[in-house]
Coordinates of C-alpha atoms in Angstrom, one line a residue:
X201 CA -4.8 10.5 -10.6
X202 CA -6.3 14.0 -9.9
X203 CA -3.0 16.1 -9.2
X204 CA -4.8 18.1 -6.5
X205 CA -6.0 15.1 -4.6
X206 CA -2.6 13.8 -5.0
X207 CA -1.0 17.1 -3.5
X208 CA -3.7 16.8 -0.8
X209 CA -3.3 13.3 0.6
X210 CA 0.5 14.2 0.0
X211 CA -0.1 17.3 2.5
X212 CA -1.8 14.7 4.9
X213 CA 0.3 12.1 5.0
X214 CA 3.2 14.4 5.4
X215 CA 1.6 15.9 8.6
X216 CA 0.2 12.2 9.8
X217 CA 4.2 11.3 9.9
X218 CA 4.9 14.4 12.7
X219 CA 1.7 13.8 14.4
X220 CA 2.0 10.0 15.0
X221 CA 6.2 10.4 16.2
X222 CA 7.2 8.7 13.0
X223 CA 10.0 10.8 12.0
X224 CA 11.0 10.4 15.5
X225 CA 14.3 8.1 15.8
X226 CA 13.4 7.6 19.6
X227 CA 10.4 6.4 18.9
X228 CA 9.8 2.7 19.8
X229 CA 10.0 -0.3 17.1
X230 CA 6.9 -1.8 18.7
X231 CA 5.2 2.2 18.8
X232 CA 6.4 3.1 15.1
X233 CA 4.7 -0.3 14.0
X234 CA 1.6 0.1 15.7
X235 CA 1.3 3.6 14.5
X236 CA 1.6 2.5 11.3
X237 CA 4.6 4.7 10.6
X238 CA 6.0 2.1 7.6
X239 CA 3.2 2.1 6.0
X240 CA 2.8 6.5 6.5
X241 CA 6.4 6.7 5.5
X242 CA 5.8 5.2 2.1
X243 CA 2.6 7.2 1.2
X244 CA 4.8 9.8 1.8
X245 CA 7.3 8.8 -0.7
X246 CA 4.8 7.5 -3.3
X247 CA 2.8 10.2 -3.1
X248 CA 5.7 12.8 -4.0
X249 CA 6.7 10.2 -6.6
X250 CA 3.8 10.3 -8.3
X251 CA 2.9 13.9 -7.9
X252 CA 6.4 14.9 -9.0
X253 CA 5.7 12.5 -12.4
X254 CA 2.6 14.1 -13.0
X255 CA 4.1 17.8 -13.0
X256 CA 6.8 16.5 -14.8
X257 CA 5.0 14.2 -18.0
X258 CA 1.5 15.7 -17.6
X259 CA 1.8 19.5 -16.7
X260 CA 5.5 19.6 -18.3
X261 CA 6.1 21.7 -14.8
X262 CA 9.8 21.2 -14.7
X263 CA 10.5 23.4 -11.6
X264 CA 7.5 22.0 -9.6
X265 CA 7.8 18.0 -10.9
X266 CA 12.0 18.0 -10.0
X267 CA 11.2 20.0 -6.7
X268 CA 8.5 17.0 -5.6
X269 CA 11.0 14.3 -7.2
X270 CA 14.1 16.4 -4.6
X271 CA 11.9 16.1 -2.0
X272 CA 11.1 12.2 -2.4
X273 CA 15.3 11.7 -2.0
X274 CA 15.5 14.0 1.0
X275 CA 12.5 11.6 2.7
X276 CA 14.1 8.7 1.7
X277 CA 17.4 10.0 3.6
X278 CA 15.5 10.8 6.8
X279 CA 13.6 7.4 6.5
X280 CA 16.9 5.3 6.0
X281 CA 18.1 7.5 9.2
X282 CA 15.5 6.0 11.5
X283 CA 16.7 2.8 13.5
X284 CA 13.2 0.6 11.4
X285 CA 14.3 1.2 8.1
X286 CA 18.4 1.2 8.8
X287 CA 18.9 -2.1 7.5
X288 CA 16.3 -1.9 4.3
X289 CA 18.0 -2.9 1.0
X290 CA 14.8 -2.1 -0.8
X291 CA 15.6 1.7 0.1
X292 CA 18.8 1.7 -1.0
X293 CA 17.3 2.1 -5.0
X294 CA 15.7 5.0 -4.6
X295 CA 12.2 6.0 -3.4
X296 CA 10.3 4.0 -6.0
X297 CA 11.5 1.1 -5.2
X298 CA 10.3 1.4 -1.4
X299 CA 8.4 -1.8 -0.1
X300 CA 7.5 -3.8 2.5
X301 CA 9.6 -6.8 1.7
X302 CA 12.9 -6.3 4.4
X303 CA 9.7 -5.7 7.0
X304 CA 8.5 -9.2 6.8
X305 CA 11.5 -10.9 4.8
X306 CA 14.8 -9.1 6.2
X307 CA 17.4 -11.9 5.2
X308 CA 15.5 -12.7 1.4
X309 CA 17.4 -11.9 -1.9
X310 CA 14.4 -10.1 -3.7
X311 CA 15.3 -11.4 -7.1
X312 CA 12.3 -10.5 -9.8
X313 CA 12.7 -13.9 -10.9
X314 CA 13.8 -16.7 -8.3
X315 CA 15.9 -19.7 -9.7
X316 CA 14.4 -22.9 -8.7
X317 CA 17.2 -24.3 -6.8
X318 CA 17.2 -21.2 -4.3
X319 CA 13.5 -22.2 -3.7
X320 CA 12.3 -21.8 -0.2
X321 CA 10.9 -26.4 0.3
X322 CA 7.1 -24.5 0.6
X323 CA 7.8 -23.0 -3.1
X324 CA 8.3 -26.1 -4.3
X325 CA 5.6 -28.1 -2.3
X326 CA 3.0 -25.5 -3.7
X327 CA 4.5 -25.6 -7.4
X328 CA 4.5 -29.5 -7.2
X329 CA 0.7 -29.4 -5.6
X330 CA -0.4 -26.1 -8.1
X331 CA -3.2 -28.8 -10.1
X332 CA -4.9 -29.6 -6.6
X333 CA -5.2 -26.5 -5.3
X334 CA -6.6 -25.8 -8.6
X335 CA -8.8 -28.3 -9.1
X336 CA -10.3 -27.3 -5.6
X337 CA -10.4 -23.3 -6.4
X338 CA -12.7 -24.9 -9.7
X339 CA -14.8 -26.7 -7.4
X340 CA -16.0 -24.0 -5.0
X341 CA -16.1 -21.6 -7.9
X342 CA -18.1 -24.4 -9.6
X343 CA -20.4 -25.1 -6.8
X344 CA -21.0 -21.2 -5.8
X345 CA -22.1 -19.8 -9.9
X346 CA -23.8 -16.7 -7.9
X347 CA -21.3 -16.0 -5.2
X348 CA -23.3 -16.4 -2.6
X349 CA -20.9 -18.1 -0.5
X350 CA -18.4 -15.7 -1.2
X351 CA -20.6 -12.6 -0.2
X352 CA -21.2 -14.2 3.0
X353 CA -17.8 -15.1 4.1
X354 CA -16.5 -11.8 3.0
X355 CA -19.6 -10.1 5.2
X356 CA -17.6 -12.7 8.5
X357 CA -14.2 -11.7 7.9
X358 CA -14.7 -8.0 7.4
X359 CA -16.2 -6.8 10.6
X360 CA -14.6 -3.8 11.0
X361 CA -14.0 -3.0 7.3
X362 CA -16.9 -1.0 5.3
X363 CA -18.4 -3.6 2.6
X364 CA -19.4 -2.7 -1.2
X365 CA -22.7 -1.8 -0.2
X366 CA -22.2 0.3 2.6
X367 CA -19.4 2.7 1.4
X368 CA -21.9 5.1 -0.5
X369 CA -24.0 5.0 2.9
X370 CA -20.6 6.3 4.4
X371 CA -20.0 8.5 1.6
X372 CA -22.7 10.2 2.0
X373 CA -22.6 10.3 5.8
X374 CA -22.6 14.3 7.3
X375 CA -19.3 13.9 8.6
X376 CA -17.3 13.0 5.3
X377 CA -19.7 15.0 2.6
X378 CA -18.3 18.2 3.2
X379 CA -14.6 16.9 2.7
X380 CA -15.5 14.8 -0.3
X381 CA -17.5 17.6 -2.3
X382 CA -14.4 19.6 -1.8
X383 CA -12.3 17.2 -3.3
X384 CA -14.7 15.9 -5.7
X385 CA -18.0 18.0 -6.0
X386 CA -19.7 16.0 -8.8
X387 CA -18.5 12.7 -7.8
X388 CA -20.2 12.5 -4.1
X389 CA -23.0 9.6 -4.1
X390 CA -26.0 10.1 -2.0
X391 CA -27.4 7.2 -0.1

């Protein structure tokens, strides 16, 4: 990734967490989840992550890739201080290891590798059924060679979501040029 775009959406992100009340411990479970503030707070971190990797193996900017890599642990800190990510074992590893897992799963062992016996019964339903739901994902592919039924059902379920063919319409729109031939002045499509 471009290290300036990277620094950027870094810059944003950072700003979206004060704006939105997500480094606010009063703020509401139900209010830093509709604000999206899990999902901001681990831009956050992969963003200086990744920046901080860049300086560091790209750049060979010791200074600037440790201060980003600093900063990543200090967020961390202040996340793990908020009342939504207190109980997150997934934070407890550092900031590259942040995920969404203890959101939706809070009491599952995240093994990389589950043994079967600690199977959830739906694992092993879906591993014991894996050649029907194959044999049906064959079929539909089978019967739709030019994706036809796929391109319509994806036009139905994304309603409020930009598809392939209209994001370089929006690209190009007057409102997000200027921004986008800052950030990438050769790159910006014209519809």
């Amino acid at each position: 990734p471009d290290l300036g775009v990277g620094l950027m959406a870094l810059e944003l992100h950072s700003i979206s967490l004060s704006l939105a009340g997500c480094d606010n411990p009063a703020t509401s479970s139900e209010e830093f989840d509709a604000k999206k503030c899990p999902w901001r707070w681990r831009f956050v971190l992969l963003f200086l992550a990744e920046v901080g990797r860049k300086l560091l193996v790209d750049k060979h900017d010791v200074i600037a890739g440790t201060r980003h890599l600093k900063l990543a642990k200090q967020r961390l800190a202040s996340m793990k201080s908020l009342p939504f990510f207190a109980s997150h074992q997934s934070l407890m590893h550092g900031p590259r290891w942040a995920n969404q897992n203890d959101d939706y799963l809070p009491r599952a062992r995240h093994w990389p590798v589950w043994p079967r016996d600690r199977w959830p019964s739906f694992a092993r339903f879906l591993e014991a059924n894996a050649h029907v739901f194959l044999m049906d994902l064959l079929n539909l592919l089978q019967a739709d060679e030019g994706d036809e039924l796929f391109r319509t059902v994806q036009e139905q379920q994304t309603e409020f979501t930009p598809l392939p063919r209209h994001w370089d319409c929006w690209i190009s729109s007057d409102k997000v040029r200027p921004l986008l031939h800052a950030l990438m002045p050769l790159q910006v499509a014209i519809c």
